[in-house]
C-alpha cells in the first residue's frame, strides 16, 4: 500500500510517500520545506506568514515527494493529511490541498492527528515495532504520555497543564538571545555549561507536578527563569560566556530531569516495558541521555527515532495514515481542519 502524507500544522510544509507492507511502514521520500528562517526575524511563528508560506510551498513539496519516491499519483492508495491540532490557517492549507488532490485523482483521504503521528515516527525508525508501548510526545505544543494500546489506539495518561516543554525552551531561549526556535540552540549551549559555581544562583523549580499523577506544569519554571533573568538585568549583571552556558544547563536540567522523573511511574501506569520518545524535543541530547539512563535503571527498552523524524515531517503522518486507512478511517469532501486536540 502506498500513502501520500501531507503536513502543514505549524512552520514546516512537508510531503512524503510511505509504503506499508505486512503491517510495516517504510518512508520512500520525506520532503520538509522549513519556514524557520522566515519566522526567525520575528522570534516566533507568525501564523499569517506561515499560512502564506505553506500555500507557496505545498505544490512543489508534494511533487518532489512523489518524484523522489518514484511514485505516480495514480499508484497511490490514499492521501493522509494532518487535520489537527495546530495553527488553523496553516492546517487549512494542507487539508484543502489534500482534498483537492484526492478528489482529482479519485483517492480516499485519511485525516490524521498530528500528535499521534509523532509517535508513528517510531514505526518508521524500527519497522516491526508493534503496540503496546508507552509513548512520550514532547514538542512545541505537547508534553504528553500515551499508552499506545494499538496502532490507532492512543490513551493519554499524563500531560502538561499549561505550556509544553518545547515552548518553555523557545520562550526562555529568546530571552537569553538564542535564535528561534531556541530548543536546539539551548541544547548545544547547555552542553558547554558547567553548573558547579552557579548551582545556588540558578536554582529553578521543577515542572513535574508532585503527587500521584503524570502531569507537568511549565509556566512556573518559565516565570521563575524570567524573574531570575530580570533581577540580573536590573542589577546590571550581564548574562554571557560561561554564566550564560551555566544558565542554559540549569534550565535544560530542570526540564529534562522533570520529564525523566515521571518515566518510571508512566511505564508502571501503562503496564508496558517499552518507551518511545517522539516530537521535536525528543531530539534534545540531554533528554535522550537521561531517558536512556532511566530506562536502563528500570529495565525498560527505549526507542528513540532519529532526530530528522522527531521534528515535524509528513512521513510520520503517512505512517499513521497507513494504519488508520487499514482500520477503515476515511474523510470526505466535508473534512475540515481544527486547532484543538480533540479527534472530533
Ligand atoms: O514537533 P515539533 O517539530 O513541532 C510541534 O509539533 O510543536 O517541535 C518543535 C519544538 C520546538 O519548540 C523546538 O525548539 C523543539 O521542538 N526542539 C528542541 C530541540 N530540537 C527541536 N528542543 C530541545 N532540544 C532540541 N535539540
Ligand atoms: Zn509536531
mmCIF file of C-alpha atoms and ligand atoms in Angstrom:
data_model
loop_
_atom_site.group_PDB
_atom_site.id
_atom_site.type_symbol
_atom_site.label_atom_id
_atom_site.label_comp_id
_atom_site.label_asym_id
_atom_site.label_seq_id
_atom_site.Cartn_x
_atom_site.Cartn_y
_atom_site.Cartn_z
ATOM 1 C CA UNK A 1 0.000 0.000 0.000
ATOM 2 C CA UNK A 2 1.288 3.480 -0.933
ATOM 3 C CA UNK A 3 0.258 6.518 1.106
ATOM 4 C CA UNK A 4 0.975 10.172 0.355
ATOM 5 C CA UNK A 5 1.328 12.162 3.595
ATOM 6 C CA UNK A 6 0.860 15.925 3.890
ATOM 7 C CA UNK A 7 1.803 18.038 6.926
ATOM 8 C CA UNK A 8 1.290 21.791 7.411
ATOM 9 C CA UNK A 9 0.279 22.254 11.072
ATOM 10 C CA UNK A 10 2.949 24.776 12.070
ATOM 11 C CA UNK A 11 6.081 26.057 10.337
ATOM 12 C CA UNK A 12 7.124 23.163 8.098
ATOM 13 C CA UNK A 13 5.438 22.247 4.829
ATOM 14 C CA UNK A 14 6.080 18.557 4.318
ATOM 15 C CA UNK A 15 5.066 15.764 1.966
ATOM 16 C CA UNK A 16 6.138 12.123 1.959
ATOM 17 C CA UNK A 17 5.367 8.778 0.394
ATOM 18 C CA UNK A 18 5.254 5.798 2.737
ATOM 19 C CA UNK A 19 4.897 2.179 1.699
ATOM 20 C CA UNK A 20 3.089 -0.257 4.009
ATOM 21 C CA UNK A 21 3.868 -3.967 3.642
ATOM 22 C CA UNK A 22 2.622 -6.610 6.086
ATOM 23 C CA UNK A 23 1.936 -4.077 8.845
ATOM 24 C CA UNK A 24 5.342 -2.423 8.479
ATOM 25 C CA UNK A 25 5.927 1.082 7.146
ATOM 26 C CA UNK A 26 8.849 2.398 5.102
ATOM 27 C CA UNK A 27 9.465 6.002 4.006
ATOM 28 C CA UNK A 28 10.160 6.211 0.253
ATOM 29 C CA UNK A 29 10.537 10.010 0.464
ATOM 30 C CA UNK A 30 10.146 12.698 3.120
ATOM 31 C CA UNK A 31 10.470 16.311 1.932
ATOM 32 C CA UNK A 32 10.446 19.089 4.559
ATOM 33 C CA UNK A 33 10.305 22.754 3.471
ATOM 34 C CA UNK A 34 11.090 24.677 6.647
ATOM 35 C CA UNK A 35 9.944 28.256 7.241
ATOM 36 C CA UNK A 36 12.214 28.725 10.258
ATOM 37 C CA UNK A 37 14.393 31.376 8.574
ATOM 38 C CA UNK A 38 11.280 33.441 7.736
ATOM 39 C CA UNK A 39 9.921 33.374 11.294
ATOM 40 C CA UNK A 40 13.329 33.884 12.927
ATOM 41 C CA UNK A 41 13.078 37.576 12.066
ATOM 42 C CA UNK A 42 10.106 37.821 14.472
ATOM 43 C CA UNK A 43 11.411 35.461 17.181
ATOM 44 C CA UNK A 44 8.472 33.078 16.756
ATOM 45 C CA UNK A 45 5.925 31.693 14.304
ATOM 46 C CA UNK A 46 3.693 34.387 12.762
ATOM 47 C CA UNK A 47 0.514 32.449 11.841
ATOM 48 C CA UNK A 48 -0.491 34.539 8.809
ATOM 49 C CA UNK A 49 3.018 34.375 7.355
ATOM 50 C CA UNK A 50 3.057 30.611 7.991
ATOM 51 C CA UNK A 51 -0.196 30.108 6.050
ATOM 52 C CA UNK A 52 1.074 32.079 3.065
ATOM 53 C CA UNK A 53 4.381 30.217 3.047
ATOM 54 C CA UNK A 54 2.513 26.875 3.110
ATOM 55 C CA UNK A 55 0.487 27.956 0.072
ATOM 56 C CA UNK A 56 3.684 28.740 -1.836
ATOM 57 C CA UNK A 57 5.475 25.554 -0.829
ATOM 58 C CA UNK A 58 2.798 22.890 -0.907
ATOM 59 C CA UNK A 59 2.615 22.041 -4.634
ATOM 60 C CA UNK A 60 6.375 21.784 -5.244
ATOM 61 C CA UNK A 61 6.823 19.854 -1.987
ATOM 62 C CA UNK A 62 4.201 17.250 -2.910
ATOM 63 C CA UNK A 63 5.577 16.911 -6.467
ATOM 64 C CA UNK A 64 9.089 16.438 -5.108
ATOM 65 C CA UNK A 65 7.918 13.794 -2.617
ATOM 66 C CA UNK A 66 6.241 11.827 -5.429
ATOM 67 C CA UNK A 67 9.177 12.123 -7.791
ATOM 68 C CA UNK A 68 11.772 11.190 -5.165
ATOM 69 C CA UNK A 69 9.711 8.122 -4.258
ATOM 70 C CA UNK A 70 9.307 7.250 -7.960
ATOM 71 C CA UNK A 71 5.550 7.004 -7.439
ATOM 72 C CA UNK A 72 2.827 8.488 -9.663
ATOM 73 C CA UNK A 73 -0.419 9.890 -8.185
ATOM 74 C CA UNK A 74 -2.336 7.065 -9.888
ATOM 75 C CA UNK A 75 -0.355 4.452 -7.938
ATOM 76 C CA UNK A 76 -1.295 5.905 -4.541
ATOM 77 C CA UNK A 77 -3.818 4.079 -2.347
ATOM 78 C CA UNK A 78 -4.721 7.075 -0.177
ATOM 79 C CA UNK A 79 -3.813 10.621 0.863
ATOM 80 C CA UNK A 80 -3.214 11.195 4.609
ATOM 81 C CA UNK A 81 -3.212 14.733 5.955
ATOM 82 C CA UNK A 82 -2.737 16.379 9.352
ATOM 83 C CA UNK A 83 -6.180 17.760 10.212
ATOM 84 C CA UNK A 84 -5.477 18.769 13.854
ATOM 85 C CA UNK A 85 -4.124 20.097 16.186
ATOM 86 C CA UNK A 86 -2.122 23.116 15.037
ATOM 87 C CA UNK A 87 -2.438 26.634 13.641
ATOM 88 C CA UNK A 88 -5.799 26.735 11.918
ATOM 89 C CA UNK A 89 -4.737 28.785 8.869
ATOM 90 C CA UNK A 90 -1.697 26.568 8.375
ATOM 91 C CA UNK A 91 -3.688 23.325 8.747
ATOM 92 C CA UNK A 92 -6.310 24.511 6.273
ATOM 93 C CA UNK A 93 -3.692 24.795 3.520
ATOM 94 C CA UNK A 94 -2.695 21.134 3.857
ATOM 95 C CA UNK A 95 -6.249 19.867 4.300
ATOM 96 C CA UNK A 96 -7.598 21.762 1.296
ATOM 97 C CA UNK A 97 -4.669 20.755 -0.897
ATOM 98 C CA UNK A 98 -5.120 17.112 0.173
ATOM 99 C CA UNK A 99 -8.863 17.195 -0.504
ATOM 100 C CA UNK A 100 -8.386 18.686 -3.989
ATOM 101 C CA UNK A 101 -5.600 16.234 -4.811
ATOM 102 C CA UNK A 102 -7.625 13.272 -3.554
ATOM 103 C CA UNK A 103 -10.705 14.414 -5.484
ATOM 104 C CA UNK A 104 -8.744 14.992 -8.706
ATOM 105 C CA UNK A 105 -7.131 11.542 -8.574
ATOM 106 C CA UNK A 106 -10.152 9.788 -7.068
ATOM 107 C CA UNK A 107 -8.279 8.635 -3.957
ATOM 108 C CA UNK A 108 -9.549 8.178 -0.392
ATOM 109 C CA UNK A 109 -8.476 10.773 2.160
ATOM 110 C CA UNK A 110 -7.448 9.997 5.752
ATOM 111 C CA UNK A 111 -7.419 12.705 8.466
ATOM 112 C CA UNK A 112 -4.511 12.334 10.915
ATOM 113 C CA UNK A 113 -3.950 13.663 14.447
ATOM 114 C CA UNK A 114 -0.523 15.373 14.404
ATOM 115 C CA UNK A 115 0.368 14.372 17.977
ATOM 116 C CA UNK A 116 -0.399 10.688 17.326
ATOM 117 C CA UNK A 117 1.603 10.933 14.100
ATOM 118 C CA UNK A 118 4.708 11.956 16.078
ATOM 119 C CA UNK A 119 4.614 8.541 17.770
ATOM 120 C CA UNK A 120 4.276 6.817 14.378
ATOM 121 C CA UNK A 121 7.800 8.060 13.553
ATOM 122 C CA UNK A 122 8.930 5.142 15.737
ATOM 123 C CA UNK A 123 7.399 2.588 13.316
ATOM 124 C CA UNK A 124 9.476 4.121 10.509
ATOM 125 C CA UNK A 125 12.604 4.092 12.665
ATOM 126 C CA UNK A 126 12.029 0.500 13.747
ATOM 127 C CA UNK A 127 9.948 -1.485 11.229
ATOM 128 C CA UNK A 128 8.370 -4.387 13.079
ATOM 129 C CA UNK A 129 7.674 -2.359 16.223
ATOM 130 C CA UNK A 130 4.148 -3.065 17.406
ATOM 131 C CA UNK A 131 1.989 -1.714 20.248
ATOM 132 C CA UNK A 132 1.507 -1.887 23.149
ATOM 133 C CA UNK A 133 4.103 0.565 24.429
ATOM 134 C CA UNK A 134 4.330 3.858 26.285
ATOM 135 C CA UNK A 135 4.868 6.969 24.182
ATOM 136 C CA UNK A 136 6.092 10.333 25.406
ATOM 137 C CA UNK A 137 5.387 13.108 22.894
ATOM 138 C CA UNK A 138 7.445 16.215 23.651
ATOM 139 C CA UNK A 139 7.029 19.048 21.166
ATOM 140 C CA UNK A 140 6.333 22.756 20.845
ATOM 141 C CA UNK A 141 2.689 22.163 21.737
ATOM 142 C CA UNK A 142 2.640 18.936 23.766
ATOM 143 C CA UNK A 143 4.283 17.114 26.655
ATOM 144 C CA UNK A 144 2.134 14.005 26.958
ATOM 145 C CA UNK A 145 2.365 10.358 27.941
ATOM 146 C CA UNK A 146 0.247 7.968 25.875
ATOM 147 C CA UNK A 147 -0.488 4.338 26.494
ATOM 148 C CA UNK A 148 -0.395 3.166 22.880
ATOM 149 C CA UNK A 149 -2.665 0.126 23.041
ATOM 150 C CA UNK A 150 -2.900 -0.367 19.265
ATOM 151 C CA UNK A 151 -1.688 1.296 16.044
ATOM 152 C CA UNK A 152 -4.683 3.650 16.174
ATOM 153 C CA UNK A 153 -5.486 3.427 19.896
ATOM 154 C CA UNK A 154 -3.890 6.252 21.908
ATOM 155 C CA UNK A 155 -4.838 6.795 25.551
ATOM 156 C CA UNK A 156 -3.394 9.916 27.145
ATOM 157 C CA UNK A 157 -2.316 9.123 30.721
ATOM 158 C CA UNK A 158 -0.442 12.341 31.545
ATOM 159 C CA UNK A 159 0.282 15.739 30.096
ATOM 160 C CA UNK A 160 1.026 19.367 30.676
ATOM 161 C CA UNK A 161 -1.476 21.586 32.465
ATOM 162 C CA UNK A 162 -0.232 24.691 30.633
ATOM 163 C CA UNK A 163 2.803 25.246 28.366
ATOM 164 C CA UNK A 164 4.715 22.485 26.586
ATOM 165 C CA UNK A 165 8.402 21.665 27.036
ATOM 166 C CA UNK A 166 9.298 22.981 23.553
ATOM 167 C CA UNK A 167 7.544 26.246 24.216
ATOM 168 C CA UNK A 168 9.423 26.564 27.526
ATOM 169 C CA UNK A 169 12.724 26.113 25.640
ATOM 170 C CA UNK A 170 11.765 28.569 22.903
ATOM 171 C CA UNK A 171 10.436 31.359 25.167
ATOM 172 C CA UNK A 172 13.415 31.460 27.520
ATOM 173 C CA UNK A 173 15.807 30.824 24.624
ATOM 174 C CA UNK A 174 14.516 34.012 23.058
ATOM 175 C CA UNK A 175 15.049 35.974 26.308
ATOM 176 C CA UNK A 176 18.689 34.882 26.535
ATOM 177 C CA UNK A 177 19.272 35.830 22.893
ATOM 178 C CA UNK A 178 19.150 32.455 21.146
ATOM 179 C CA UNK A 179 17.816 32.284 17.576
ATOM 180 C CA UNK A 180 14.297 30.898 17.081
ATOM 181 C CA UNK A 181 13.459 28.125 17.773
ATOM 182 C CA UNK A 182 15.533 28.136 20.960
ATOM 183 C CA UNK A 183 15.318 24.407 21.737
ATOM 184 C CA UNK A 184 18.180 23.186 19.554
ATOM 185 C CA UNK A 185 20.417 26.185 20.415
ATOM 186 C CA UNK A 186 19.727 25.747 24.160
ATOM 187 C CA UNK A 187 20.619 22.044 23.837
ATOM 188 C CA UNK A 188 24.025 22.983 22.391
ATOM 189 C CA UNK A 189 24.699 25.832 24.828
ATOM 190 C CA UNK A 190 23.801 23.632 27.816
ATOM 191 C CA UNK A 191 26.483 21.140 26.664
ATOM 192 C CA UNK A 192 29.100 23.838 27.334
ATOM 193 C CA UNK A 193 27.622 24.782 30.714
ATOM 194 C CA UNK A 194 29.403 23.998 33.982
ATOM 195 C CA UNK A 195 26.986 24.478 36.851
ATOM 196 C CA UNK A 196 29.381 23.919 39.754
ATOM 197 C CA UNK A 197 29.851 27.628 40.518
ATOM 198 C CA UNK A 198 26.293 28.628 39.695
ATOM 199 C CA UNK A 199 24.152 25.909 41.234
ATOM 200 C CA UNK A 200 22.758 28.128 44.017
ATOM 201 C CA UNK A 201 22.279 31.171 41.799
ATOM 202 C CA UNK A 202 20.365 29.243 39.128
ATOM 203 C CA UNK A 203 18.104 27.196 41.391
ATOM 204 C CA UNK A 204 14.844 26.603 39.480
ATOM 205 C CA UNK A 205 11.543 24.900 40.366
ATOM 206 C CA UNK A 206 10.694 21.506 38.871
ATOM 207 C CA UNK A 207 7.941 21.417 36.227
ATOM 208 C CA UNK A 208 6.973 17.887 37.357
ATOM 209 C CA UNK A 209 3.795 18.134 39.431
ATOM 210 C CA UNK A 210 4.081 16.404 42.778
ATOM 211 C CA UNK A 211 1.705 13.667 43.844
ATOM 212 C CA UNK A 212 0.191 10.674 42.195
ATOM 213 C CA UNK A 213 -0.042 11.971 38.617
ATOM 214 C CA UNK A 214 1.905 12.003 35.349
ATOM 215 C CA UNK A 215 1.452 15.718 34.744
ATOM 216 C CA UNK A 216 3.667 18.733 34.223
ATOM 217 C CA UNK A 217 3.336 22.485 34.536
ATOM 218 C CA UNK A 218 5.975 24.555 32.774
ATOM 219 C CA UNK A 219 4.562 28.018 33.460
ATOM 220 C CA UNK A 220 6.061 28.250 36.982
ATOM 221 C CA UNK A 221 9.504 27.320 35.677
ATOM 222 C CA UNK A 222 9.222 29.929 32.913
ATOM 223 C CA UNK A 223 8.184 32.635 35.389
ATOM 224 C CA UNK A 224 10.976 31.721 37.818
ATOM 225 C CA UNK A 225 13.528 31.852 34.987
ATOM 226 C CA UNK A 226 12.174 35.215 33.818
ATOM 227 C CA UNK A 227 12.327 36.639 37.361
ATOM 228 C CA UNK A 228 15.888 35.423 37.718
ATOM 229 C CA UNK A 229 16.914 36.965 34.379
ATOM 230 C CA UNK A 230 15.062 40.245 35.078
ATOM 231 C CA UNK A 231 16.707 40.504 38.510
ATOM 232 C CA UNK A 232 20.118 40.104 36.927
ATOM 233 C CA UNK A 233 19.313 42.724 34.289
ATOM 234 C CA UNK A 234 18.122 45.176 36.977
ATOM 235 C CA UNK A 235 21.353 44.697 38.906
ATOM 236 C CA UNK A 236 23.243 45.400 35.705
ATOM 237 C CA UNK A 237 24.727 41.906 35.617
ATOM 238 C CA UNK A 238 25.399 40.539 32.150
ATOM 239 C CA UNK A 239 24.414 37.007 31.181
ATOM 240 C CA UNK A 240 27.223 35.976 28.906
ATOM 241 C CA UNK A 241 30.041 33.479 28.441
ATOM 242 C CA UNK A 242 30.232 30.630 30.923
ATOM 243 C CA UNK A 243 27.469 32.135 33.075
ATOM 244 C CA UNK A 244 25.022 32.032 30.146
ATOM 245 C CA UNK A 245 26.018 28.457 29.362
ATOM 246 C CA UNK A 246 25.566 27.557 33.043
ATOM 247 C CA UNK A 247 22.075 29.099 32.977
ATOM 248 C CA UNK A 248 21.202 27.063 29.854
ATOM 249 C CA UNK A 249 22.447 23.973 31.654
ATOM 250 C CA UNK A 250 20.349 24.700 34.792
ATOM 251 C CA UNK A 251 17.235 25.464 32.756
ATOM 252 C CA UNK A 252 17.638 22.412 30.494
ATOM 253 C CA UNK A 253 18.360 20.286 33.561
ATOM 254 C CA UNK A 254 15.113 21.420 35.228
ATOM 255 C CA UNK A 255 13.065 20.422 32.169
ATOM 256 C CA UNK A 256 14.869 17.180 31.413
ATOM 257 C CA UNK A 257 15.002 15.854 34.963
ATOM 258 C CA UNK A 258 11.297 16.605 35.472
ATOM 259 C CA UNK A 259 10.384 14.638 32.355
ATOM 260 C CA UNK A 260 12.763 11.783 33.176
ATOM 261 C CA UNK A 261 11.457 11.588 36.761
ATOM 262 C CA UNK A 262 7.951 10.703 35.548
ATOM 263 C CA UNK A 263 9.057 7.886 33.203
ATOM 264 C CA UNK A 264 9.086 5.012 35.767
ATOM 265 C CA UNK A 265 5.567 5.819 37.035
ATOM 266 C CA UNK A 266 4.298 6.271 33.463
ATOM 267 C CA UNK A 267 5.719 2.863 32.471
ATOM 268 C CA UNK A 268 4.059 1.313 35.531
ATOM 269 C CA UNK A 269 0.710 3.018 34.809
ATOM 270 C CA UNK A 270 0.741 1.767 31.208
ATOM 271 C CA UNK A 271 1.877 -1.719 32.170
ATOM 272 C CA UNK A 272 4.475 -1.502 29.356
ATOM 273 C CA UNK A 273 8.212 -2.162 29.371
ATOM 274 C CA UNK A 274 8.921 -0.165 26.213
ATOM 275 C CA UNK A 275 9.087 3.601 25.812
ATOM 276 C CA UNK A 276 9.022 5.616 22.585
ATOM 277 C CA UNK A 277 10.002 9.291 22.815
ATOM 278 C CA UNK A 278 8.821 11.441 19.908
ATOM 279 C CA UNK A 279 8.274 15.079 18.876
ATOM 280 C CA UNK A 280 10.712 17.944 18.260
ATOM 281 C CA UNK A 281 12.065 17.983 21.832
ATOM 282 C CA UNK A 282 12.892 14.253 21.535
ATOM 283 C CA UNK A 283 15.915 15.496 19.556
ATOM 284 C CA UNK A 284 17.288 17.019 22.781
ATOM 285 C CA UNK A 285 20.584 15.298 23.555
ATOM 286 C CA UNK A 286 20.217 15.756 27.335
ATOM 287 C CA UNK A 287 16.730 14.218 27.310
ATOM 288 C CA UNK A 288 17.927 11.309 25.169
ATOM 289 C CA UNK A 289 20.726 10.595 27.690
ATOM 290 C CA UNK A 290 18.514 10.988 30.760
ATOM 291 C CA UNK A 291 15.798 8.734 29.291
ATOM 292 C CA UNK A 292 18.410 6.102 28.399
ATOM 293 C CA UNK A 293 19.669 6.135 31.996
ATOM 294 C CA UNK A 294 16.173 5.842 33.493
ATOM 295 C CA UNK A 295 15.172 3.050 31.114
ATOM 296 C CA UNK A 296 18.393 1.152 31.850
ATOM 297 C CA UNK A 297 17.764 1.512 35.604
ATOM 298 C CA UNK A 298 14.209 0.157 35.403
ATOM 299 C CA UNK A 299 14.952 -2.461 32.716
ATOM 300 C CA UNK A 300 12.762 -0.911 30.011
ATOM 301 C CA UNK A 301 13.501 -0.753 26.285
ATOM 302 C CA UNK A 302 13.896 2.759 24.860
ATOM 303 C CA UNK A 303 13.059 3.596 21.230
ATOM 304 C CA UNK A 304 14.309 6.966 20.019
ATOM 305 C CA UNK A 305 13.553 7.909 16.400
ATOM 306 C CA UNK A 306 16.460 9.612 14.587
ATOM 307 C CA UNK A 307 16.352 13.395 15.008
ATOM 308 C CA UNK A 308 15.112 14.009 11.418
ATOM 309 C CA UNK A 309 11.962 12.048 12.279
ATOM 310 C CA UNK A 310 11.469 13.852 15.643
ATOM 311 C CA UNK A 311 10.600 17.283 14.213
ATOM 312 C CA UNK A 312 7.527 17.850 12.063
ATOM 313 C CA UNK A 313 7.547 15.751 8.884
ATOM 314 C CA UNK A 314 4.992 14.122 6.606
ATOM 315 C CA UNK A 315 6.432 10.583 6.712
ATOM 316 C CA UNK A 316 5.107 10.217 10.257
ATOM 317 C CA UNK A 317 1.699 11.482 9.039
ATOM 318 C CA UNK A 318 1.677 8.971 6.163
ATOM 319 C CA UNK A 319 2.736 6.169 8.543
ATOM 320 C CA UNK A 320 -0.072 6.909 10.990
ATOM 321 C CA UNK A 321 -2.344 7.396 7.966
ATOM 322 C CA UNK A 322 -1.496 3.898 6.689
ATOM 323 C CA UNK A 323 -2.647 2.328 9.977
ATOM 324 C CA UNK A 324 -5.786 4.494 10.093
ATOM 325 C CA UNK A 325 -6.552 3.610 6.464
ATOM 326 C CA UNK A 326 -6.211 -0.109 7.269
ATOM 327 C CA UNK A 327 -8.587 0.437 10.209
ATOM 328 C CA UNK A 328 -11.158 1.913 7.808
ATOM 329 C CA UNK A 329 -10.824 5.588 8.756
ATOM 330 C CA UNK A 330 -11.851 7.925 5.881
ATOM 331 C CA UNK A 331 -12.520 11.606 5.442
ATOM 332 C CA UNK A 332 -14.663 13.096 2.703
ATOM 333 C CA UNK A 333 -15.134 16.434 0.959
ATOM 334 C CA UNK A 334 -16.554 17.883 4.173
ATOM 335 C CA UNK A 335 -13.261 17.228 6.019
ATOM 336 C CA UNK A 336 -12.205 20.331 7.944
ATOM 337 C CA UNK A 337 -9.149 21.281 9.964
ATOM 338 C CA UNK A 338 -9.382 22.260 13.617
ATOM 339 C CA UNK A 339 -6.881 23.794 16.016
ATOM 340 C CA UNK A 340 -7.638 21.707 19.105
ATOM 341 C CA UNK A 341 -6.553 18.263 20.321
ATOM 342 C CA UNK A 342 -9.931 16.556 20.188
ATOM 343 C CA UNK A 343 -10.335 13.948 17.435
ATOM 344 C CA UNK A 344 -13.932 15.022 16.795
HETATM 345 O O1 LIG B 1 7.385 18.518 16.965
HETATM 346 P P1 LIG B 1 7.842 19.873 16.545
HETATM 347 O O2 LIG B 1 8.719 19.993 15.330
HETATM 348 O O3 LIG B 1 6.610 20.827 16.327
HETATM 349 C C1 LIG B 1 5.479 20.774 17.131
HETATM 350 O O4 LIG B 1 4.640 19.867 16.908
HETATM 351 O O5 LIG B 1 5.419 21.604 18.063
HETATM 352 O O6 LIG B 1 8.576 20.503 17.810
HETATM 353 C C2 LIG B 1 9.141 21.770 17.761
HETATM 354 C C3 LIG B 1 9.790 22.050 19.095
HETATM 355 C C4 LIG B 1 10.297 23.483 19.213
HETATM 356 O O7 LIG B 1 9.845 24.010 20.450
HETATM 357 C C5 LIG B 1 11.805 23.304 19.206
HETATM 358 O O8 LIG B 1 12.504 24.290 19.936
HETATM 359 C C6 LIG B 1 11.953 21.954 19.861
HETATM 360 O O9 LIG B 1 10.934 21.192 19.291
HETATM 361 N N1 LIG B 1 13.267 21.339 19.618
HETATM 362 C C7 LIG B 1 14.144 21.087 20.615
HETATM 363 C C8 LIG B 1 15.306 20.537 20.015
HETATM 364 N N2 LIG B 1 15.092 20.476 18.669
HETATM 365 C C9 LIG B 1 13.827 20.973 18.444
HETATM 366 N N3 LIG B 1 14.030 21.296 21.940
HETATM 367 C C10 LIG B 1 15.091 20.940 22.699
HETATM 368 N N4 LIG B 1 16.238 20.426 22.200
HETATM 369 C C11 LIG B 1 16.385 20.194 20.879
HETATM 370 N N5 LIG B 1 17.526 19.664 20.395
HETATM 371 ZN ZN1 LIG B 2 4.902 18.442 15.803
#
